[in-house]
mmCIF file of C-alpha atoms and ligand atoms in Angstrom:
data_model
loop_
_atom_site.group_PDB
_atom_site.id
_atom_site.type_symbol
_atom_site.label_atom_id
_atom_site.label_comp_id
_atom_site.label_asym_id
_atom_site.label_seq_id
_atom_site.Cartn_x
_atom_site.Cartn_y
_atom_site.Cartn_z
ATOM 1 C CA MET A 1204 69.048 138.169 176.534
ATOM 2 C CA ALA A 1205 72.068 139.943 177.968
ATOM 3 C CA PHE A 1206 73.433 138.305 180.933
ATOM 4 C CA ASP A 1207 76.671 139.353 183.216
ATOM 5 C CA ASN A 1208 76.964 135.911 185.063
ATOM 6 C CA LEU A 1209 76.081 133.674 182.560
ATOM 7 C CA LEU A 1210 76.458 132.346 178.774
ATOM 8 C CA LEU A 1211 74.140 131.287 176.427
ATOM 9 C CA ASP A 1212 74.903 128.924 173.579
ATOM 10 C CA ARG A 1213 72.808 127.806 171.079
ATOM 11 C CA ASP A 1214 73.515 124.581 168.275
ATOM 12 C CA ASP A 1215 70.626 123.858 166.494
ATOM 13 C CA ALA A 1216 68.209 122.922 169.376
ATOM 14 C CA VAL A 1217 71.312 122.367 172.070
ATOM 15 C CA ALA A 1218 71.119 125.631 174.314
ATOM 16 C CA THR A 1219 74.306 125.428 177.089
ATOM 17 C CA ILE A 1220 73.790 128.153 179.937
ATOM 18 C CA THR A 1221 77.160 128.519 181.085
ATOM 19 C CA ILE A 1222 77.438 129.733 185.309
ATOM 20 C CA ASN A 1223 80.124 132.393 184.578
ATOM 21 C CA ARG A 1224 81.666 133.629 187.994
ATOM 22 C CA PRO A 1225 84.875 131.264 187.949
ATOM 23 C CA LYS A 1226 86.730 134.004 190.002
ATOM 24 C CA VAL A 1227 84.146 132.755 193.475
ATOM 25 C CA LEU A 1228 83.983 129.145 191.629
ATOM 26 C CA ASN A 1229 80.395 130.053 189.950
ATOM 27 C CA ALA A 1230 79.308 130.391 193.167
ATOM 28 C CA LEU A 1231 75.537 131.347 193.128
ATOM 29 C CA ASN A 1232 75.000 134.787 194.260
ATOM 30 C CA ALA A 1233 71.498 136.128 193.892
ATOM 31 C CA PRO A 1234 72.023 138.213 190.521
ATOM 32 C CA THR A 1235 72.953 135.304 189.093
ATOM 33 C CA LEU A 1236 70.049 132.425 190.175
ATOM 34 C CA ASP A 1237 68.301 135.420 188.653
ATOM 35 C CA GLU A 1238 69.167 135.169 185.205
ATOM 36 C CA LEU A 1239 69.249 131.810 185.807
ATOM 37 C CA ARG A 1240 65.590 131.696 186.564
ATOM 38 C CA ARG A 1241 65.336 134.285 183.039
ATOM 39 C CA ALA A 1242 67.415 131.980 181.250
ATOM 40 C CA ILE A 1243 65.052 128.658 182.445
ATOM 41 C CA LEU A 1244 62.168 130.503 181.147
ATOM 42 C CA GLU A 1245 63.189 131.864 178.312
ATOM 43 C CA LEU A 1246 64.159 128.579 177.099
ATOM 44 C CA LYS A 1247 61.252 126.685 178.406
ATOM 45 C CA ALA A 1248 59.448 129.307 175.910
ATOM 46 C CA ASP A 1249 61.629 128.683 173.343
ATOM 47 C CA ALA A 1250 60.086 125.538 170.780
ATOM 48 C CA GLY A 1251 63.471 125.901 168.592
ATOM 49 C CA VAL A 1252 65.530 124.332 171.361
ATOM 50 C CA ARG A 1253 64.657 120.106 173.251
ATOM 51 C CA ALA A 1254 67.255 120.307 175.147
ATOM 52 C CA VAL A 1255 69.334 122.430 177.617
ATOM 53 C CA ILE A 1256 73.410 121.646 179.454
ATOM 54 C CA VAL A 1257 74.245 122.801 182.655
ATOM 55 C CA THR A 1258 77.809 123.282 182.956
ATOM 56 C CA GLY A 1259 80.214 125.631 185.021
ATOM 57 C CA ALA A 1260 83.283 127.749 183.244
ATOM 58 C CA GLY A 1261 86.396 126.951 183.857
ATOM 59 C CA GLU A 1262 88.198 123.672 184.646
ATOM 60 C CA LYS A 1263 87.852 123.244 188.174
ATOM 61 C CA SER A 1264 84.229 123.581 189.579
ATOM 62 C CA PHE A 1265 80.809 123.528 188.169
ATOM 63 C CA VAL A 1266 79.087 125.638 191.068
ATOM 64 C CA ALA A 1267 80.611 125.519 194.392
ATOM 65 C CA GLY A 1268 77.347 126.561 195.907
ATOM 66 C CA ALA A 1269 76.068 129.675 196.794
ATOM 67 C CA ASP A 1270 77.610 132.825 197.270
ATOM 68 C CA ILE A 1271 79.094 132.513 201.262
ATOM 69 C CA ASN A 1272 79.260 136.249 201.378
ATOM 70 C CA GLU A 1273 75.546 136.923 200.746
ATOM 71 C CA LEU A 1274 74.898 133.800 203.392
ATOM 72 C CA ALA A 1275 77.444 135.748 206.125
ATOM 73 C CA VAL A 1276 75.536 138.380 206.637
ATOM 74 C CA GLN A 1277 71.295 137.092 206.235
ATOM 75 C CA THR A 1278 68.787 137.590 208.187
ATOM 76 C CA PRO A 1279 66.347 134.704 209.481
ATOM 77 C CA THR A 1280 63.537 136.252 207.178
ATOM 78 C CA GLY A 1281 65.681 136.986 204.284
ATOM 79 C CA GLY A 1282 67.070 133.757 204.740
ATOM 80 C CA ARG A 1283 64.029 131.769 203.973
ATOM 81 C CA GLU A 1284 62.964 134.048 201.560
ATOM 82 C CA HIS A 1285 66.570 133.705 199.945
ATOM 83 C CA ALA A 1286 66.364 129.192 200.302
ATOM 84 C CA LEU A 1287 62.619 129.825 198.708
ATOM 85 C CA ALA A 1288 63.975 131.260 195.578
ATOM 86 C CA GLY A 1289 66.700 129.164 195.257
ATOM 87 C CA GLN A 1290 64.072 126.087 195.601
ATOM 88 C CA HIS A 1291 61.220 128.030 193.016
ATOM 89 C CA VAL A 1292 64.007 128.601 190.510
ATOM 90 C CA PHE A 1293 65.157 124.611 190.800
ATOM 91 C CA ASP A 1294 61.756 123.633 190.560
ATOM 92 C CA LEU A 1295 61.089 125.353 187.135
ATOM 93 C CA VAL A 1296 65.031 123.481 186.190
ATOM 94 C CA GLU A 1297 63.352 120.502 186.832
ATOM 95 C CA ASN A 1298 59.834 120.794 185.383
ATOM 96 C CA MET A 1299 60.942 122.681 182.530
ATOM 97 C CA GLY A 1300 59.534 120.239 180.183
ATOM 98 C CA LYS A 1301 63.027 120.163 177.804
ATOM 99 C CA PRO A 1302 65.650 117.103 179.126
ATOM 100 C CA VAL A 1303 68.277 119.966 181.636
ATOM 101 C CA ILE A 1304 71.381 117.701 181.644
ATOM 102 C CA ALA A 1305 73.697 119.225 184.374
ATOM 103 C CA ALA A 1306 77.513 118.603 182.819
ATOM 104 C CA ILE A 1307 79.174 118.413 185.908
ATOM 105 C CA ASN A 1308 82.669 119.746 184.786
ATOM 106 C CA GLY A 1309 84.115 120.147 188.685
ATOM 107 C CA TYR A 1310 82.875 120.999 192.258
ATOM 108 C CA ALA A 1311 79.317 120.978 192.749
ATOM 109 C CA LEU A 1312 78.931 121.723 196.443
ATOM 110 C CA GLY A 1313 75.961 123.342 198.133
ATOM 111 C CA GLY A 1314 73.598 124.658 195.970
ATOM 112 C CA GLY A 1315 75.239 123.251 193.047
ATOM 113 C CA CYS A 1316 75.009 119.988 193.572
ATOM 114 C CA GLU A 1317 70.972 120.984 194.729
ATOM 115 C CA LEU A 1318 71.184 122.694 191.100
ATOM 116 C CA ALA A 1319 72.704 119.287 189.115
ATOM 117 C CA MET A 1320 70.236 117.283 190.908
ATOM 118 C CA ALA A 1321 67.503 119.305 190.097
ATOM 119 C CA CYS A 1322 68.509 118.619 186.256
ATOM 120 C CA THR A 1323 67.255 115.913 183.933
ATOM 121 C CA LEU A 1324 70.027 113.700 184.092
ATOM 122 C CA ARG A 1325 73.178 114.232 184.874
ATOM 123 C CA ILE A 1326 76.962 113.279 183.535
ATOM 124 C CA ALA A 1327 80.616 114.223 185.512
ATOM 125 C CA ALA A 1328 83.167 114.809 185.131
ATOM 126 C CA ASP A 1329 85.773 112.349 186.342
ATOM 127 C CA THR A 1330 87.699 114.899 188.500
ATOM 128 C CA ALA A 1331 84.668 116.056 189.827
ATOM 129 C CA ARG A 1332 83.287 116.307 193.373
ATOM 130 C CA LEU A 1333 79.858 116.065 194.830
ATOM 131 C CA GLY A 1334 79.259 117.545 198.196
ATOM 132 C CA GLN A 1335 75.975 119.002 200.725
ATOM 133 C CA PRO A 1336 79.031 120.727 202.751
ATOM 134 C CA GLU A 1337 76.252 123.695 204.655
ATOM 135 C CA ILE A 1338 77.116 121.951 208.203
ATOM 136 C CA ALA A 1339 81.093 123.230 208.057
ATOM 137 C CA LEU A 1340 79.011 126.120 207.419
ATOM 138 C CA GLY A 1341 76.781 126.014 211.077
ATOM 139 C CA ILE A 1342 73.896 126.202 208.219
ATOM 140 C CA ILE A 1343 72.054 123.649 206.177
ATOM 141 C CA PRO A 1344 71.188 123.211 202.346
ATOM 142 C CA GLY A 1345 68.377 125.463 201.459
ATOM 143 C CA TYR A 1346 67.615 124.783 197.818
ATOM 144 C CA ALA A 1347 66.228 121.839 198.428
ATOM 145 C CA GLY A 1348 69.242 119.749 199.046
ATOM 146 C CA THR A 1349 67.492 117.375 202.105
ATOM 147 C CA GLN A 1350 64.729 116.817 199.763
ATOM 148 C CA ARG A 1351 66.017 115.374 196.389
ATOM 149 C CA LEU A 1352 68.901 114.145 197.608
ATOM 150 C CA PRO A 1353 67.111 111.194 199.804
ATOM 151 C CA ARG A 1354 64.888 111.073 196.960
ATOM 152 C CA LEU A 1355 67.627 110.216 194.530
ATOM 153 C CA VAL A 1356 70.434 108.234 196.926
ATOM 154 C CA GLY A 1357 67.746 107.076 199.482
ATOM 155 C CA LYS A 1358 67.432 107.938 202.950
ATOM 156 C CA GLY A 1359 70.448 106.498 204.461
ATOM 157 C CA ARG A 1360 73.443 108.155 202.036
ATOM 158 C CA ALA A 1361 71.624 111.182 201.770
ATOM 159 C CA MET A 1362 72.194 111.445 205.572
ATOM 160 C CA GLU A 1363 75.641 110.133 205.321
ATOM 161 C CA ILE A 1364 77.018 113.255 202.679
ATOM 162 C CA ILE A 1365 74.671 115.643 204.694
ATOM 163 C CA LEU A 1366 75.258 115.542 208.337
ATOM 164 C CA THR A 1367 79.365 114.911 207.301
ATOM 165 C CA GLY A 1368 79.375 117.973 204.520
ATOM 166 C CA ALA A 1369 82.808 115.271 203.146
ATOM 167 C CA PRO A 1370 82.758 115.561 199.513
ATOM 168 C CA ILE A 1371 82.171 112.463 196.967
ATOM 169 C CA THR A 1372 83.637 111.631 194.128
ATOM 170 C CA ALA A 1373 82.602 111.366 190.230
ATOM 171 C CA ASP A 1374 82.564 107.587 190.631
ATOM 172 C CA GLU A 1375 81.064 107.420 194.267
ATOM 173 C CA ALA A 1376 78.421 109.315 192.957
ATOM 174 C CA GLN A 1377 77.841 107.381 190.042
ATOM 175 C CA ARG A 1378 78.328 103.796 192.180
ATOM 176 C CA ILE A 1379 75.220 105.847 194.119
ATOM 177 C CA GLY A 1380 73.180 107.532 191.578
ATOM 178 C CA LEU A 1381 73.474 110.760 192.015
ATOM 179 C CA VAL A 1382 74.993 111.090 189.029
ATOM 180 C CA ASN A 1383 73.972 109.409 185.592
ATOM 181 C CA ARG A 1384 77.502 108.814 183.796
ATOM 182 C CA VAL A 1385 81.395 109.506 184.553
ATOM 183 C CA VAL A 1386 83.499 110.236 181.383
ATOM 184 C CA PRO A 1387 87.030 111.765 181.211
ATOM 185 C CA ALA A 1388 86.972 115.371 182.105
ATOM 186 C CA GLY A 1389 88.435 116.114 178.523
ATOM 187 C CA GLU A 1390 85.103 114.014 176.460
ATOM 188 C CA LEU A 1391 82.794 115.963 179.541
ATOM 189 C CA MET A 1392 81.130 118.594 176.897
ATOM 190 C CA ALA A 1393 81.005 116.705 173.565
ATOM 191 C CA GLU A 1394 79.763 113.719 176.072
ATOM 192 C CA SER A 1395 77.311 115.816 176.838
ATOM 193 C CA LYS A 1396 76.213 117.985 173.632
ATOM 194 C CA LYS A 1397 76.479 113.987 171.870
ATOM 195 C CA LEU A 1398 73.706 113.059 174.645
ATOM 196 C CA ALA A 1399 71.409 116.356 174.311
ATOM 197 C CA ALA A 1400 71.858 115.998 171.073
ATOM 198 C CA GLN A 1401 70.450 112.801 170.958
ATOM 199 C CA LEU A 1402 67.357 113.564 173.390
ATOM 200 C CA ALA A 1403 66.963 116.699 171.208
ATOM 201 C CA ALA A 1404 66.265 114.612 168.290
ATOM 202 C CA SER A 1405 63.372 112.842 169.953
ATOM 203 C CA ALA A 1406 59.739 113.620 170.026
ATOM 204 C CA PRO A 1407 58.803 116.300 172.521
ATOM 205 C CA ILE A 1408 55.561 116.009 173.857
ATOM 206 C CA PRO A 1409 56.429 112.541 175.114
ATOM 207 C CA MET A 1410 59.530 113.583 176.271
ATOM 208 C CA ARG A 1411 58.123 116.642 178.168
ATOM 209 C CA TYR A 1412 54.846 114.079 179.473
ATOM 210 C CA ILE A 1413 58.035 111.057 181.097
ATOM 211 C CA ILE A 1414 59.393 114.192 182.541
ATOM 212 C CA ASN A 1415 56.002 115.268 184.062
ATOM 213 C CA ALA A 1416 55.131 112.327 184.889
ATOM 214 C CA ILE A 1417 57.933 110.845 186.948
ATOM 215 C CA ASN A 1418 58.257 114.243 188.779
ATOM 216 C CA ARG A 1419 55.340 113.878 189.810
ATOM 217 C CA GLY A 1420 54.503 111.018 189.990
ATOM 218 C CA VAL A 1421 56.642 110.205 192.477
ATOM 219 C CA GLU A 1422 55.267 112.197 194.642
ATOM 220 C CA MET A 1423 52.281 110.729 194.547
ATOM 221 C CA PRO A 1424 50.790 107.751 195.900
ATOM 222 C CA PHE A 1425 51.460 104.612 193.321
ATOM 223 C CA ALA A 1426 48.176 103.994 192.604
ATOM 224 C CA ASP A 1427 47.138 107.464 191.664
ATOM 225 C CA ALA A 1428 50.103 107.835 189.974
ATOM 226 C CA CYS A 1429 49.306 104.725 187.275
ATOM 227 C CA GLN A 1430 45.941 107.032 186.903
ATOM 228 C CA TYR A 1431 47.854 109.987 185.776
ATOM 229 C CA GLU A 1432 50.373 108.172 183.982
ATOM 230 C CA ALA A 1433 47.222 106.690 181.654
ATOM 231 C CA THR A 1434 45.880 110.201 181.219
ATOM 232 C CA LEU A 1435 49.237 111.394 179.821
ATOM 233 C CA PHE A 1436 49.342 108.326 177.422
ATOM 234 C CA GLY A 1437 46.230 108.533 176.237
ATOM 235 C CA LEU A 1438 46.503 112.552 175.877
ATOM 236 C CA VAL A 1439 49.440 111.395 173.579
ATOM 237 C CA ALA A 1440 48.111 109.368 170.594
ATOM 238 C CA SER A 1441 46.378 113.192 170.471
ATOM 239 C CA THR A 1442 49.559 113.521 168.411
ATOM 240 C CA GLU A 1443 50.650 113.550 164.676
ATOM 241 C CA ASP A 1444 54.701 112.029 166.003
ATOM 242 C CA MET A 1445 52.610 109.572 167.595
ATOM 243 C CA ARG A 1446 51.398 108.790 163.964
ATOM 244 C CA GLU A 1447 54.835 109.115 162.918
ATOM 245 C CA GLY A 1448 56.778 107.019 165.201
ATOM 246 C CA THR A 1449 54.482 103.999 165.180
ATOM 247 C CA LYS A 1450 53.916 104.104 161.162
ATOM 248 C CA ALA A 1451 57.889 105.015 160.798
ATOM 249 C CA PHE A 1452 58.277 101.439 162.344
ATOM 250 C CA LEU A 1453 55.931 99.328 160.288
ATOM 251 C CA GLU A 1454 56.953 101.186 157.791
ATOM 252 C CA LYS A 1455 60.482 99.630 158.595
ATOM 253 C CA ARG A 1456 62.068 103.190 158.316
ATOM 254 C CA LYS A 1457 63.436 106.161 160.849
ATOM 255 C CA PRO A 1458 60.805 109.250 162.111
ATOM 256 C CA THR A 1459 60.614 112.066 161.330
ATOM 257 C CA PHE A 1460 59.070 114.207 164.779
ATOM 258 C CA THR A 1461 57.295 117.188 164.029
ATOM 259 C CA GLY A 1462 57.351 118.267 167.610
ATOM 260 C CA SER A 1463 52.609 118.378 166.769
HETATM 261 N N1 COA B 1382 80.758 131.349 198.308
HETATM 262 C C1 COA B 1382 81.919 132.536 197.908
HETATM 263 N N2 COA B 1382 83.295 132.583 197.252
HETATM 264 C C2 COA B 1382 83.496 131.287 196.587
HETATM 265 C C3 COA B 1382 82.860 130.084 196.921
HETATM 266 C C4 COA B 1382 81.213 129.947 197.675
HETATM 267 N N3 COA B 1382 80.272 129.000 197.897
HETATM 268 N N4 COA B 1382 83.198 129.135 197.227
HETATM 269 C C5 COA B 1382 84.498 129.258 196.752
HETATM 270 N N5 COA B 1382 84.747 131.504 197.132
HETATM 271 C C6 COA B 1382 85.362 131.663 195.896
HETATM 272 C C7 COA B 1382 86.797 131.275 197.410
HETATM 273 O O1 COA B 1382 87.177 132.416 198.511
HETATM 274 C C8 COA B 1382 88.162 132.374 196.482
HETATM 275 O O2 COA B 1382 88.381 133.521 196.559
HETATM 276 P P1 COA B 1382 89.516 134.344 197.052
HETATM 277 O O3 COA B 1382 90.030 133.687 195.870
HETATM 278 O O4 COA B 1382 88.768 135.942 196.537
HETATM 279 O O5 COA B 1382 90.470 133.826 198.000
HETATM 280 C C9 COA B 1382 87.624 131.348 195.515
HETATM 281 O O6 COA B 1382 86.435 131.687 195.402
HETATM 282 C C10 COA B 1382 88.763 130.161 194.859
HETATM 283 O O7 COA B 1382 88.241 129.331 196.200
HETATM 284 P P2 COA B 1382 89.579 128.597 197.007
HETATM 285 O O8 COA B 1382 89.050 127.725 198.288
HETATM 286 O O9 COA B 1382 90.909 129.719 197.424
HETATM 287 O O10 COA B 1382 89.751 127.293 195.977
HETATM 288 P P3 COA B 1382 90.080 126.231 196.904
HETATM 289 O O11 COA B 1382 90.434 125.008 195.340
HETATM 290 O O12 COA B 1382 91.647 125.997 197.769
HETATM 291 O O13 COA B 1382 88.874 125.099 197.074
HETATM 292 C C11 COA B 1382 86.263 125.011 197.424
HETATM 293 C C12 COA B 1382 87.839 124.859 196.091
HETATM 294 C C13 COA B 1382 85.350 124.352 196.442
HETATM 295 C C14 COA B 1382 86.812 123.174 198.173
HETATM 296 C C15 COA B 1382 86.409 125.473 198.089
HETATM 297 O O14 COA B 1382 86.363 127.073 198.033
HETATM 298 C C16 COA B 1382 85.120 125.805 199.308
HETATM 299 O O15 COA B 1382 84.834 125.084 200.483
HETATM 300 N N6 COA B 1382 84.304 126.278 198.502
HETATM 301 C C17 COA B 1382 82.534 126.516 199.537
HETATM 302 C C18 COA B 1382 82.220 125.469 199.273
HETATM 303 C C19 COA B 1382 80.912 125.825 200.356
HETATM 304 O O16 COA B 1382 80.878 125.656 201.366
HETATM 305 N N7 COA B 1382 79.738 125.727 199.455
HETATM 306 C C20 COA B 1382 78.120 125.375 199.759
HETATM 307 C C21 COA B 1382 77.369 126.235 200.627
HETATM 308 S S1 COA B 1382 76.251 126.485 200.898
#
């Protein structure tokens, strides 16, 4: 796959997508969003890929939001389509069925924070800044920021972050649950790769079901979500990896998962 605005690297079962528009702090314009959509679909279909890292080129920014040059000229109907297209791409990230780690190497603002929130896990450099500054542009978040942020950090904190537009530090983001871990900037990629490799070595079918059960379950009434979980729990009993995992434990050895 050839991309103008993304770099795609592969190291065994871990793929790394780097948003690569450093001159504009990796702002997401329409072609970049579309390339991200294509990359996610390709990596989803590739059974050899077990975990994905998303990061930004350069040291300053993960993604500094949607491209403001495009926002400045959008029409009402175009704006709606633009938001829906971005939401669609981020839904693909959230539901690709493989763990996606946002390695937040700097500014994750607006669409950048929304992209990070769509990822399965978030590791931030201690230099990172996260926020939803749309209010300062006279707009509102459009890639599901008003929805994913309260689900991650609670309504009160989401209100404050989106209404003030003020970015928060990586430490503050970790304190409120917006990122999972904060690491020294120089260790961000190594730590992200280590976590990705660990997840990539796990059995992929339960990995997919866990992501699915959590993503879908939090949107359902509790009793329905538990029924859903039980169905997936039963379904994994059909896999070789369940047999291997339980057998290996009883035989006091490490399991070898095959993905079947
Ligand atoms: N869209 C388009 N261009 C952007 C951009 C965006 N979201 N964010 C940054 N850029 C561009 C700047 O216009 C600048 O271009 P120039 O070199 O041609 O002047 C370049 O990236 C570098 O940004 P600059 O503002 O000079 O860097 P800084 O270190 O002073 O500030 C930020 C960094 C992130 C605080 C600042 O760029 C910013 O506030 N960006 C917009 C963030 C935002 O509102 N995102 C939400 C969009 S919905």
